[in-house]
mmCIF file of C-alpha atoms in Angstrom:
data_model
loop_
_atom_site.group_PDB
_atom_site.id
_atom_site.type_symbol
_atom_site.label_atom_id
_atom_site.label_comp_id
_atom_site.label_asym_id
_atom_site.label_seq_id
_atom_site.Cartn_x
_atom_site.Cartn_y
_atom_site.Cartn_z
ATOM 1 C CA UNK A 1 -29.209 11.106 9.223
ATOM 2 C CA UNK A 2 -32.637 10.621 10.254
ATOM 3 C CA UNK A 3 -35.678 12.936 8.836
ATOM 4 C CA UNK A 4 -38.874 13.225 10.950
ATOM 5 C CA UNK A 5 -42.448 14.183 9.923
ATOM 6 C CA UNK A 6 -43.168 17.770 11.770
ATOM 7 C CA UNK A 7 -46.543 19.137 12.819
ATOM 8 C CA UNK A 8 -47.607 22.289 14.972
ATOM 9 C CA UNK A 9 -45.431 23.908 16.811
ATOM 10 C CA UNK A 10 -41.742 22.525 16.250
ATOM 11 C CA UNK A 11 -38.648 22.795 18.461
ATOM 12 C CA UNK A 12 -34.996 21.820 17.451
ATOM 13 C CA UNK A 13 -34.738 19.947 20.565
ATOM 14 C CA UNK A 14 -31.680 17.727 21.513
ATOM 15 C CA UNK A 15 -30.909 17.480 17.221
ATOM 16 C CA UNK A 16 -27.164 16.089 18.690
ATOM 17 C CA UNK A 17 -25.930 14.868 15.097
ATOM 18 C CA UNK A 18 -26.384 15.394 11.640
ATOM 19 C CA UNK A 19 -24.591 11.416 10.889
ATOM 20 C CA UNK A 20 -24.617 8.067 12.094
ATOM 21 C CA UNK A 21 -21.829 5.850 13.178
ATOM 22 C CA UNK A 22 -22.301 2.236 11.846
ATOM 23 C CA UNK A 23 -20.673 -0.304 14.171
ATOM 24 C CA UNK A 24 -19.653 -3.612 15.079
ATOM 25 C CA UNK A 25 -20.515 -4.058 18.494
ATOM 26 C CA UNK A 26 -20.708 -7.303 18.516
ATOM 27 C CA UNK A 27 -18.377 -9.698 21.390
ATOM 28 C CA UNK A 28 -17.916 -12.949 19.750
ATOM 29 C CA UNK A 29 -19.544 -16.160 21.302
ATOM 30 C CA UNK A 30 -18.435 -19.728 20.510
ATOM 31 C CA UNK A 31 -20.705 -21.218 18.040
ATOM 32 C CA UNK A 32 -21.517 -24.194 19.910
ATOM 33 C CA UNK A 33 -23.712 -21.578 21.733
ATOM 34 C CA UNK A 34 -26.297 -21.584 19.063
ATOM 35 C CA UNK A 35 -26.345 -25.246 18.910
ATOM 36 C CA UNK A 36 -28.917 -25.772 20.553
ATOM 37 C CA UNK A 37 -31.216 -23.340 18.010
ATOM 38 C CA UNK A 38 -29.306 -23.667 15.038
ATOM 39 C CA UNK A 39 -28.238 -27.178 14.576
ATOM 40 C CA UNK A 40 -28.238 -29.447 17.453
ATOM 41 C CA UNK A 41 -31.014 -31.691 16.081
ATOM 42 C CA UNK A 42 -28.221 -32.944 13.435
ATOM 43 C CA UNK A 43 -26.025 -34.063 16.063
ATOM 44 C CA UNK A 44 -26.142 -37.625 17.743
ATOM 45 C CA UNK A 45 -28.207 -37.465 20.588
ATOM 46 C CA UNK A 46 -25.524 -37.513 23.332
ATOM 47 C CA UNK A 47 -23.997 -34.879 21.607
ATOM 48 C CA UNK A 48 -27.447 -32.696 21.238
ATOM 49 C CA UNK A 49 -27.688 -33.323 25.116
ATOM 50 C CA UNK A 50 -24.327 -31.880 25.928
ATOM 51 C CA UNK A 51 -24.504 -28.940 23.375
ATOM 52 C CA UNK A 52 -28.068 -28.077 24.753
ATOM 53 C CA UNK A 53 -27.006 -27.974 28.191
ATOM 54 C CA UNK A 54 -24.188 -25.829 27.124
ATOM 55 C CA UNK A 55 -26.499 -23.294 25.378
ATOM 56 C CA UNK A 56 -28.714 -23.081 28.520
ATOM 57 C CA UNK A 57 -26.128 -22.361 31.098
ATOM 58 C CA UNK A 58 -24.093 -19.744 28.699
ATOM 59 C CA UNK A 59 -27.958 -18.169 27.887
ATOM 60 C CA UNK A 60 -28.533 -18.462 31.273
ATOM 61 C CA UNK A 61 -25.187 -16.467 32.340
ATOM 62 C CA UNK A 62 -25.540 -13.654 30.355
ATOM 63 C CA UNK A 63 -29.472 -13.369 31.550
ATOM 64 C CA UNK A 64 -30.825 -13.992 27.846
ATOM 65 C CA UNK A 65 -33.025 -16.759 27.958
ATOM 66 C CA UNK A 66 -35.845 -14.406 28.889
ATOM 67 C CA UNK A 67 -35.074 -12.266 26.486
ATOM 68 C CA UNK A 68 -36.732 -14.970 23.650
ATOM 69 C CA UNK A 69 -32.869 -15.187 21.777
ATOM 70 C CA UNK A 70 -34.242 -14.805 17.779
ATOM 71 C CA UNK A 71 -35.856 -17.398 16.203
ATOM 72 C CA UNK A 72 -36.210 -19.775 19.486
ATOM 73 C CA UNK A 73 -39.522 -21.498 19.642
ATOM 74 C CA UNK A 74 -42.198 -19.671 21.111
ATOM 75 C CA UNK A 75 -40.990 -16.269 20.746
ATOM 76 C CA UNK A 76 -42.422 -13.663 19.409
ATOM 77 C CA UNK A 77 -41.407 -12.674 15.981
ATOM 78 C CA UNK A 78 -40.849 -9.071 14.868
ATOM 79 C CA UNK A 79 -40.549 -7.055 11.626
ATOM 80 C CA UNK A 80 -36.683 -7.006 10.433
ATOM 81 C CA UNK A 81 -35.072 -3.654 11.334
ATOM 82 C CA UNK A 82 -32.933 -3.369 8.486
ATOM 83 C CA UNK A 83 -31.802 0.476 9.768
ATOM 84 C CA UNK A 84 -28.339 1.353 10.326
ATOM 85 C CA UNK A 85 -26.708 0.596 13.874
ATOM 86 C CA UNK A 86 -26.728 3.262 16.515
ATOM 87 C CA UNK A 87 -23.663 5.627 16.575
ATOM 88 C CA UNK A 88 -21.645 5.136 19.935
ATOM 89 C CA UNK A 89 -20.889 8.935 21.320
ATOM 90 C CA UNK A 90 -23.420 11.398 22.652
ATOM 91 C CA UNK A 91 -24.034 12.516 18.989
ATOM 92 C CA UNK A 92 -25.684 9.158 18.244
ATOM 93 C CA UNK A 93 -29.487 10.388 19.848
ATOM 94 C CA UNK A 94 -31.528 12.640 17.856
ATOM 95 C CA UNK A 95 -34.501 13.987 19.577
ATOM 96 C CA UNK A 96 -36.628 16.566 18.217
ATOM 97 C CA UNK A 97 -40.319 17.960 19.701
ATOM 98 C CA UNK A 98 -43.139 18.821 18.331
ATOM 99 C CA UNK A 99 -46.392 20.251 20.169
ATOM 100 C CA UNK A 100 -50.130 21.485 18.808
ATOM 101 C CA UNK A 101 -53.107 22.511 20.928
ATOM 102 C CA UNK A 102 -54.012 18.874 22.489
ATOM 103 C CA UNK A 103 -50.845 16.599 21.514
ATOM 104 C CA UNK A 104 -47.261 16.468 22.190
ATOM 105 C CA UNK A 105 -44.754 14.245 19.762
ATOM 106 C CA UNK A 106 -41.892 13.329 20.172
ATOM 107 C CA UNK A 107 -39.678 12.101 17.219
ATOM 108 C CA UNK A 108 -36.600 10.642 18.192
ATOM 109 C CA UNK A 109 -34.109 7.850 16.387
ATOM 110 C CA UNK A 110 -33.904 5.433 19.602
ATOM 111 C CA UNK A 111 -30.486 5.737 20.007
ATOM 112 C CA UNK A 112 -28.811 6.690 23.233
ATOM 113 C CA UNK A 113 -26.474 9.408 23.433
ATOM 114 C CA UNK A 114 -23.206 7.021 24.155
ATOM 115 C CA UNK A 115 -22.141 3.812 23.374
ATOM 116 C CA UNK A 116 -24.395 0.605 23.999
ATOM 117 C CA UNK A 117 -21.720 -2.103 23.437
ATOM 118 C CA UNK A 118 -21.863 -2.884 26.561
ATOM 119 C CA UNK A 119 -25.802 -4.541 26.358
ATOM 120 C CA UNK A 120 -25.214 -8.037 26.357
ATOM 121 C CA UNK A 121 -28.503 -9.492 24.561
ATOM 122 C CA UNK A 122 -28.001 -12.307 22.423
ATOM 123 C CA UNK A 123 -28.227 -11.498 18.945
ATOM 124 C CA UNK A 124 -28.454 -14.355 15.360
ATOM 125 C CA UNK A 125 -25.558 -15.658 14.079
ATOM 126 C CA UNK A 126 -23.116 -13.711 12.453
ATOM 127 C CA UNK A 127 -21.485 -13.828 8.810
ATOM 128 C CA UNK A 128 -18.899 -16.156 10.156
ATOM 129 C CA UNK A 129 -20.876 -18.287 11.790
ATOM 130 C CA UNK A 130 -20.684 -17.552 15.519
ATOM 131 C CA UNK A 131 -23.143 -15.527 17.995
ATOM 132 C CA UNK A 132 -23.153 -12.205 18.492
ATOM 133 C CA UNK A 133 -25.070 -9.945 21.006
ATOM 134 C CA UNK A 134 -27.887 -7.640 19.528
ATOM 135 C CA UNK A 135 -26.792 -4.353 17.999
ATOM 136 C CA UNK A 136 -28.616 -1.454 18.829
ATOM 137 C CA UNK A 137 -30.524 -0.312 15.509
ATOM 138 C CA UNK A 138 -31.887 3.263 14.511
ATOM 139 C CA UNK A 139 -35.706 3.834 14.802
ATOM 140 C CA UNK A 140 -37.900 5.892 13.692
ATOM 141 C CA UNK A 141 -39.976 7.176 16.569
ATOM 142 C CA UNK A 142 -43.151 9.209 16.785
ATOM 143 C CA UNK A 143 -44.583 9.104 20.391
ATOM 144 C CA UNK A 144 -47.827 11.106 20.994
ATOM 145 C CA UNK A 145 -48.931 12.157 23.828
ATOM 146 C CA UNK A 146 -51.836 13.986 25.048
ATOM 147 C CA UNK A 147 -51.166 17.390 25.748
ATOM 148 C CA UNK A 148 -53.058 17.806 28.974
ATOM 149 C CA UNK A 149 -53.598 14.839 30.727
ATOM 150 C CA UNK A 150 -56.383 13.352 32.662
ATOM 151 C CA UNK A 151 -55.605 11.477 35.764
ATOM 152 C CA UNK A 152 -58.156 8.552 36.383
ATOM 153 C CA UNK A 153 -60.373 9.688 40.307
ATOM 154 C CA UNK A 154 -59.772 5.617 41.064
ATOM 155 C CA UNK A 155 -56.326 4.627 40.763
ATOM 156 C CA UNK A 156 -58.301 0.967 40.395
ATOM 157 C CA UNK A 157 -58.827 2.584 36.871
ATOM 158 C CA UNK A 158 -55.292 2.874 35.717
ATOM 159 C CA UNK A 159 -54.099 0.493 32.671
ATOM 160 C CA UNK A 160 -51.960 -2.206 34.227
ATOM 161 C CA UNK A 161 -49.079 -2.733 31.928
ATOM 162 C CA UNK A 162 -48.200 -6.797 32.485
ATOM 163 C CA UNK A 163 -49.202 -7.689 28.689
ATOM 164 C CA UNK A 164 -47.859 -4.554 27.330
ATOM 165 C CA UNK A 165 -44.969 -5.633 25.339
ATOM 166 C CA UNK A 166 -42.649 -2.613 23.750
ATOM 167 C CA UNK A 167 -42.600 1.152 24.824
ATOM 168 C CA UNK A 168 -45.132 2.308 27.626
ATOM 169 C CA UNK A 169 -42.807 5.830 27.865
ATOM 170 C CA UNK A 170 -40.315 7.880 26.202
ATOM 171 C CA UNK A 171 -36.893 9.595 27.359
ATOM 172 C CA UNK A 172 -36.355 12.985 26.107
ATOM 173 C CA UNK A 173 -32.477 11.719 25.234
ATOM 174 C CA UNK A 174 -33.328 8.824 22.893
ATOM 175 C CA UNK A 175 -34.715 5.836 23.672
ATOM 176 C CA UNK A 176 -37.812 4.009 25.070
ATOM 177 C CA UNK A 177 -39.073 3.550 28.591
ATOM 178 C CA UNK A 178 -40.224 -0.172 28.491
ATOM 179 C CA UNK A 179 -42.561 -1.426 31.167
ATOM 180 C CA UNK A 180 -40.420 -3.548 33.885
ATOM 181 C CA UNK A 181 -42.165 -6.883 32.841
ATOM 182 C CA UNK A 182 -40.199 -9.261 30.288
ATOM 183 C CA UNK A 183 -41.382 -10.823 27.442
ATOM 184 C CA UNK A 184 -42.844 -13.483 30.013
ATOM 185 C CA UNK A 185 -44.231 -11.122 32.194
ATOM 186 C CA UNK A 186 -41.596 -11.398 34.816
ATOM 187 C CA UNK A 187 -39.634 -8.969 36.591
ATOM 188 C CA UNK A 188 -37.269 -8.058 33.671
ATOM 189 C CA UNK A 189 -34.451 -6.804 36.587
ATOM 190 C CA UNK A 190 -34.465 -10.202 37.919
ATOM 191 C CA UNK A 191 -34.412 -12.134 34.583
ATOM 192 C CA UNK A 192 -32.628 -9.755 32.467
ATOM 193 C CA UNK A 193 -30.755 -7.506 34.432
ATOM 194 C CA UNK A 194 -27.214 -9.134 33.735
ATOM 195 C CA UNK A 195 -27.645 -7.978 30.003
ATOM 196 C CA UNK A 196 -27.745 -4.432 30.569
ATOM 197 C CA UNK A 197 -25.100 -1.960 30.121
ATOM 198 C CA UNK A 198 -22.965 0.637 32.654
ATOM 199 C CA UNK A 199 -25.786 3.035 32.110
ATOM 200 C CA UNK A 200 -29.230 0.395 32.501
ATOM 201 C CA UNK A 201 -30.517 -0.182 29.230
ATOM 202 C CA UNK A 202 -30.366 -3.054 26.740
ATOM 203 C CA UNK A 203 -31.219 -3.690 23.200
ATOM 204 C CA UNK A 204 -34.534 -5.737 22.445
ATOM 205 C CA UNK A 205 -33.345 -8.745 19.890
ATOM 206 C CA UNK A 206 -35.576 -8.914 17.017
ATOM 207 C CA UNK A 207 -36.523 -5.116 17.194
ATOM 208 C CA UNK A 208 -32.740 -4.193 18.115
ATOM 209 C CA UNK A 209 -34.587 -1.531 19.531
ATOM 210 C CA UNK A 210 -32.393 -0.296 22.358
ATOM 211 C CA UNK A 211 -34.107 0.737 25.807
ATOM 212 C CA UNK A 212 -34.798 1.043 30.216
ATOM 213 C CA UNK A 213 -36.956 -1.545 32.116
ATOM 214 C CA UNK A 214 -35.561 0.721 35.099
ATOM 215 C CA UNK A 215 -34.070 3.680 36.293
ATOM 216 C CA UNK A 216 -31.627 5.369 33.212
ATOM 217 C CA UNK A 217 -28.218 5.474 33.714
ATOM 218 C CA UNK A 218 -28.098 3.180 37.026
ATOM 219 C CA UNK A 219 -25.106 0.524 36.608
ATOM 220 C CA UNK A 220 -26.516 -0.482 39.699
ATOM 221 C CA UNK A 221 -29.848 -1.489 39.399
ATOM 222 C CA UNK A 222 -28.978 -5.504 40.309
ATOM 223 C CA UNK A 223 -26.955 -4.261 43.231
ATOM 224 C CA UNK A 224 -29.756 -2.430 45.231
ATOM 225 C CA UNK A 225 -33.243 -3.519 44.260
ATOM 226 C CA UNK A 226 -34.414 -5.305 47.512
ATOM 227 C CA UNK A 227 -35.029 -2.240 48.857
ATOM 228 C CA UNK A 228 -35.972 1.368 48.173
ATOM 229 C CA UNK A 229 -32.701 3.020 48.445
ATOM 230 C CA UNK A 230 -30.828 6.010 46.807
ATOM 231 C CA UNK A 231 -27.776 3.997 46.310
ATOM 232 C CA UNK A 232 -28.224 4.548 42.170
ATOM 233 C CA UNK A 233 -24.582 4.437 39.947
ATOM 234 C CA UNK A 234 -25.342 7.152 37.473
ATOM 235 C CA UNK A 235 -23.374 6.883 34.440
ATOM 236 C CA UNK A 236 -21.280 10.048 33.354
ATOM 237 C CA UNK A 237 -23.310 9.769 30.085
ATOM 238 C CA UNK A 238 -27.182 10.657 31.855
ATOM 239 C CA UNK A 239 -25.937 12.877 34.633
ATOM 240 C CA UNK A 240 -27.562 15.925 33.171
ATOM 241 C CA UNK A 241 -30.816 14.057 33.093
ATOM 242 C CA UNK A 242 -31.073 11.519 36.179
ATOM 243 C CA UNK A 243 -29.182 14.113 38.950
ATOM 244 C CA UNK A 244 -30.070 17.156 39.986
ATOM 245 C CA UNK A 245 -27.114 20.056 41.020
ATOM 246 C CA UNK A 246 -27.955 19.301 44.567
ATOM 247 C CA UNK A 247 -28.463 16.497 46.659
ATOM 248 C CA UNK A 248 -31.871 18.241 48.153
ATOM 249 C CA UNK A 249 -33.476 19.121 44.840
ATOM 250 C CA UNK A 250 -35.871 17.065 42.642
ATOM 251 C CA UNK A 251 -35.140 14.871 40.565
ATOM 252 C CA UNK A 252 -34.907 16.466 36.911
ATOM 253 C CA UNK A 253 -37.536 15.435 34.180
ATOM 254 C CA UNK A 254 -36.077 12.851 32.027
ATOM 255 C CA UNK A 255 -39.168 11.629 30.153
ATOM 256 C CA UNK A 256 -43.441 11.031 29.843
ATOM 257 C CA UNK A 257 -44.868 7.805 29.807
ATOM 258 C CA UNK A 258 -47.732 6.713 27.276
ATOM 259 C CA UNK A 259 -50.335 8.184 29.040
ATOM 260 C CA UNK A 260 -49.004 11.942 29.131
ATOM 261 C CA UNK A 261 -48.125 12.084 32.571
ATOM 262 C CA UNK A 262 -43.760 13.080 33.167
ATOM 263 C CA UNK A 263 -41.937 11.055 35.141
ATOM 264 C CA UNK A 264 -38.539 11.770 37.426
ATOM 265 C CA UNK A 265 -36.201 10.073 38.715
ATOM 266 C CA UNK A 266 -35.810 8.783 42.251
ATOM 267 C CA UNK A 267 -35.581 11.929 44.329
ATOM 268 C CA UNK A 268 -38.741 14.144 45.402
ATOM 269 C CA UNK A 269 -38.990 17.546 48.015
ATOM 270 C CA UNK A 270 -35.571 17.911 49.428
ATOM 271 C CA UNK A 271 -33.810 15.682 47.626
ATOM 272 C CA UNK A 272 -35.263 12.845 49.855
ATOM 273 C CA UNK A 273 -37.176 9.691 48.757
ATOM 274 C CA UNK A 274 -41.044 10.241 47.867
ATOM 275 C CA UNK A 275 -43.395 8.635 50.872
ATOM 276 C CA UNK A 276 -46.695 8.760 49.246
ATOM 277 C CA UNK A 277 -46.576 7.193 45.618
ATOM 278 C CA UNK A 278 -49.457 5.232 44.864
ATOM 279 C CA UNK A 279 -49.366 2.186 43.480
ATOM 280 C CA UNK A 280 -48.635 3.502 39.764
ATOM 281 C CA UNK A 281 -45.357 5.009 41.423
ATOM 282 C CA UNK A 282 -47.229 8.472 41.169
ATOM 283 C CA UNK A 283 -48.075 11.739 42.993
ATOM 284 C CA UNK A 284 -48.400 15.411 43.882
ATOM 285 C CA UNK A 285 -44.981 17.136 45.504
ATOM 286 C CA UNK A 286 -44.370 20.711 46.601
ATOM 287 C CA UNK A 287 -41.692 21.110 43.616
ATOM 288 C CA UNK A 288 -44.265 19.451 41.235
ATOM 289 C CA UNK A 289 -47.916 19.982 42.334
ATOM 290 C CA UNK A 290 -49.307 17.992 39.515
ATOM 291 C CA UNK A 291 -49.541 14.036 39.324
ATOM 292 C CA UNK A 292 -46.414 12.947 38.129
ATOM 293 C CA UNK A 293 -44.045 9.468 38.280
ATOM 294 C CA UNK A 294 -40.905 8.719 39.939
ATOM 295 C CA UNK A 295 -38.500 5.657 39.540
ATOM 296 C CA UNK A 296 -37.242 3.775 42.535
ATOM 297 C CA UNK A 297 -34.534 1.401 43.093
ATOM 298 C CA UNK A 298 -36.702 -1.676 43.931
ATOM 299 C CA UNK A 299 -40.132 -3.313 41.724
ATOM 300 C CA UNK A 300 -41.657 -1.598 39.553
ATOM 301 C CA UNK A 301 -38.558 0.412 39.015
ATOM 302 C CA UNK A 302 -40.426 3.037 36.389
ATOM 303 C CA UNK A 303 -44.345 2.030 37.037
ATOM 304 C CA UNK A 304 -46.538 -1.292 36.612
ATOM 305 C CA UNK A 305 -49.687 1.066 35.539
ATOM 306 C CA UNK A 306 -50.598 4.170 33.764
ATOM 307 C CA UNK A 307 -53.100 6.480 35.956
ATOM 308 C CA UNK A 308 -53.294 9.069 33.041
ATOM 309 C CA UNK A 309 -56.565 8.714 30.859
ATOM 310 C CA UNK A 310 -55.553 6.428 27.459
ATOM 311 C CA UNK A 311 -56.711 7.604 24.249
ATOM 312 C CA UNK A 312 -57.039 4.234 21.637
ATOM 313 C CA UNK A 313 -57.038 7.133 19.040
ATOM 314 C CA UNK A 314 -53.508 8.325 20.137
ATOM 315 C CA UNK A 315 -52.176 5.017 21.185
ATOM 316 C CA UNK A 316 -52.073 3.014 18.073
ATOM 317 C CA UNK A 317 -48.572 1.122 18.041
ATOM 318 C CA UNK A 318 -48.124 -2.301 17.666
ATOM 319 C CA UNK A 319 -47.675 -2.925 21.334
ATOM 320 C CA UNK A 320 -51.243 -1.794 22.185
ATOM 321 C CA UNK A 321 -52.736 -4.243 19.677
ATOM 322 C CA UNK A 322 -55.457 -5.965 21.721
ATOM 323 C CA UNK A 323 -54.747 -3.874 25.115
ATOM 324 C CA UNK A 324 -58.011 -3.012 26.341
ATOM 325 C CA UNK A 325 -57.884 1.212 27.671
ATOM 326 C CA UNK A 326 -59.980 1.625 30.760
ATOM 327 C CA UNK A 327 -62.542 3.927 30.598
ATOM 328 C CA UNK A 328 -61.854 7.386 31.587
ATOM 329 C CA UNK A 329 -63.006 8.889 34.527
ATOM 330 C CA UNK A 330 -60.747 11.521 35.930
ATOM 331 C CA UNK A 331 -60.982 12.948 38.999
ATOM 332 C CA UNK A 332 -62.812 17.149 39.754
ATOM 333 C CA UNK A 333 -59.032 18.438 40.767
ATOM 334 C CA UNK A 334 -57.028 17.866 37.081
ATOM 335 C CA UNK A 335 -53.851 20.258 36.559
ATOM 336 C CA UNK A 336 -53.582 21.994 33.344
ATOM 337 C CA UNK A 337 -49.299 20.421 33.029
ATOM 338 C CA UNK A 338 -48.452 23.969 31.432
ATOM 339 C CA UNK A 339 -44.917 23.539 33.232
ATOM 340 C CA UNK A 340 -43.956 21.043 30.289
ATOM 341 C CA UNK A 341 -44.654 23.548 27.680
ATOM 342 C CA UNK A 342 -41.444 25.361 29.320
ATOM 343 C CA UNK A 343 -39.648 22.614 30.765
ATOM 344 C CA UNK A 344 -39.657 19.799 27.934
ATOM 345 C CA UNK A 345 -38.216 22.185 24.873
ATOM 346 C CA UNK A 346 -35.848 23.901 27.878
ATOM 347 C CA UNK A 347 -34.149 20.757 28.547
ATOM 348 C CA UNK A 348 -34.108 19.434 24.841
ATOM 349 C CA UNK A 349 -32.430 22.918 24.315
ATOM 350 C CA UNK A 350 -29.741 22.581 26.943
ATOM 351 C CA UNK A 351 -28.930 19.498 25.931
ATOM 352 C CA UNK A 352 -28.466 20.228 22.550
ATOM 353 C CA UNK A 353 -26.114 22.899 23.365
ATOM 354 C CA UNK A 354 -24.275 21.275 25.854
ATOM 355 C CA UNK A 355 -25.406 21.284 29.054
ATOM 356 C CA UNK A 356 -24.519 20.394 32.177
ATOM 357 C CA UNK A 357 -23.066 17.383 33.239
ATOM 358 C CA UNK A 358 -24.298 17.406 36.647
ATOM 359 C CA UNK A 359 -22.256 15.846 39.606
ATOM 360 C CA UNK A 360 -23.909 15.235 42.434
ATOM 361 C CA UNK A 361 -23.066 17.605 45.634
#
């Protein structure tokens, strides 16, 4: 059960348990597969050779060797998450929402609301010895937002997100929105995509934080990124938030990115693919007429930049360390976003109570 600091105006939001399921979820891999990191160098050296090799082509398989496996040279190392693991049903998320007069928070456990045994990123050894792929581990999230957004006049202005590593956005069902650059700063579709799950996420090793580098819910997303399509494979789980009831409505709101501004998913007016998103993966739309994000099926996927005004005040995390905000300088024609003071605690609220899980017609 996971408590959350509250401040302003409070809404129960999507509060979809009251307990935590601790789990295995971990799919055994030979240990030979860690030889390479855990004890190759006391091998003879054809043996290191052929154990090495191994590890590379199994890492390789599974995309992981991207994904900086823990404790490989020259990755990053990360505070231990020593939290419980992630239940695996739709009770697991806990979401809760919080707004005052200039900030919106939203507290959540980073958990999605089914199970994520199906991420594939390689995790340390386990007690017996052998490999085991990273177990999605509870969090304790506070994202702040600003409440009314600015939206930079020169889109040359926006904050590029290549050396931002962790959350750039947040779902309103759990977990993070990560930008869709690896640790490397490569397309993380290309180079990671084979570790994510039925429904598109994956869990960060070292963090174990689980979360999207693309479109939620797309089982899909390898399948169809060369071009921009609508040929996404919702999972049953995120139907409620990635379709709408009909095939020519918007996309629903499924979450707001770092800077403030909501983003959709893949479908604008009519139900048909946006033709005007700048390069931020951003615009104005008859059902929306404020500056908002979409995903798409092809690069960037979510968005490679942040057009919304950054406030080094608000942003604080440990994955803006040493980002440098643009200075602000926001265009005459701003929108005041009071549609998210309905929409965000209206969804969270639905949700909560059930729902509606949404099929496609």
């Amino acid at each position: 059960m996971s408590c959350f600091p509250q401040s302003g105006k409070t809404y129960p939001g999507s509060r979809l348990a009251s307990r935590t399921v601790s789990v295995a979820g971990g799919v055994n891999i030979p240990a030979t597969a860690l030889l390479a990191v855990t004890g190759v160098m006391a091998l003879p050296r054809v043996l290191r050779l052929l154990a090495t090799v191994f590890t590379t082509i199994l890492f390789l398989s599974i995309g992981a060797m991207a994904q900086c496996p823990p404790g490989a040279p020259g990755c990053p190392t990360f505070p231990p998450n020593n939290n419980p693991d992630c239940g695996t049903d739709r009770g697991a998320a806990v979401v809760t929402y919080s707004v005052t007069d200039t900030l919106r928070t939203i507290f959540s456990n980073g958990c999605p609301p089914y199970d994520w045994n199906g991420s594939k990123s390689p995790g340390p050894p386990g007690p017996n010895g052998t490999a085991e792929f990273a177990h999605a581990k509870q969090s304790q999230i506070s994202f702040n937002i600003p409440r009314r957004p600015r939206i930079q006049a020169d889109i040359g202005d926006a904050l590029r997100l290549e050396t931002v590593k962790g959350p750039v956005g947040q779902t309103l069902f759990g977990p993070p929105l990560f930008s869709p650059f690896d640790i490397m700063g490569r397309d993380a579709l290309v180079f990671e995509g084979a570790t994510f799950d039925s429904c598109g996420g994956h869990v960060a090793p070292g963090p174990d934080q689980y979360h999207y580098h693309s479109t939620p819910g797309d089982g899909a997303a390898t399948r169809h990124r060369d071009s921009r399509n609508l040929d996404f494979d919702v999972c049953d789980q995120l139907n409620f938030w990635m379709q709408p009831d009909r095939r020519w409505w918007h996309s629903p709101l499924f979450g707001v990115m770092a800077d403030g501004v909501p983003i959709y998913g893949p479908r604008g007016d009519w139900g048909q693919l946006p033709k005007n998103l700048d390069d931020c993966q951003g615009h104005k739309d008859t059902t929306h007429p404020y500056y908002h994000y979409h995903t798409t099926s092809n690069f960037p996927y979510l968005t490679t930049c942040l057009r919304g005004c950054m406030d080094p005040n608000i942003q604080r995390g440990r994955n803006w360390q040493g980002v440098n905000f643009p200075a602000c300088n926001p265009g005459s024609d701003q929108a005041p976003y009071y549609w998210l003071d309905l929409e965000i605690p209206g969804l969270l609220s639905l949700f909560q109570y059930g729902g509606n899980n949404r099929k496609l017609k």
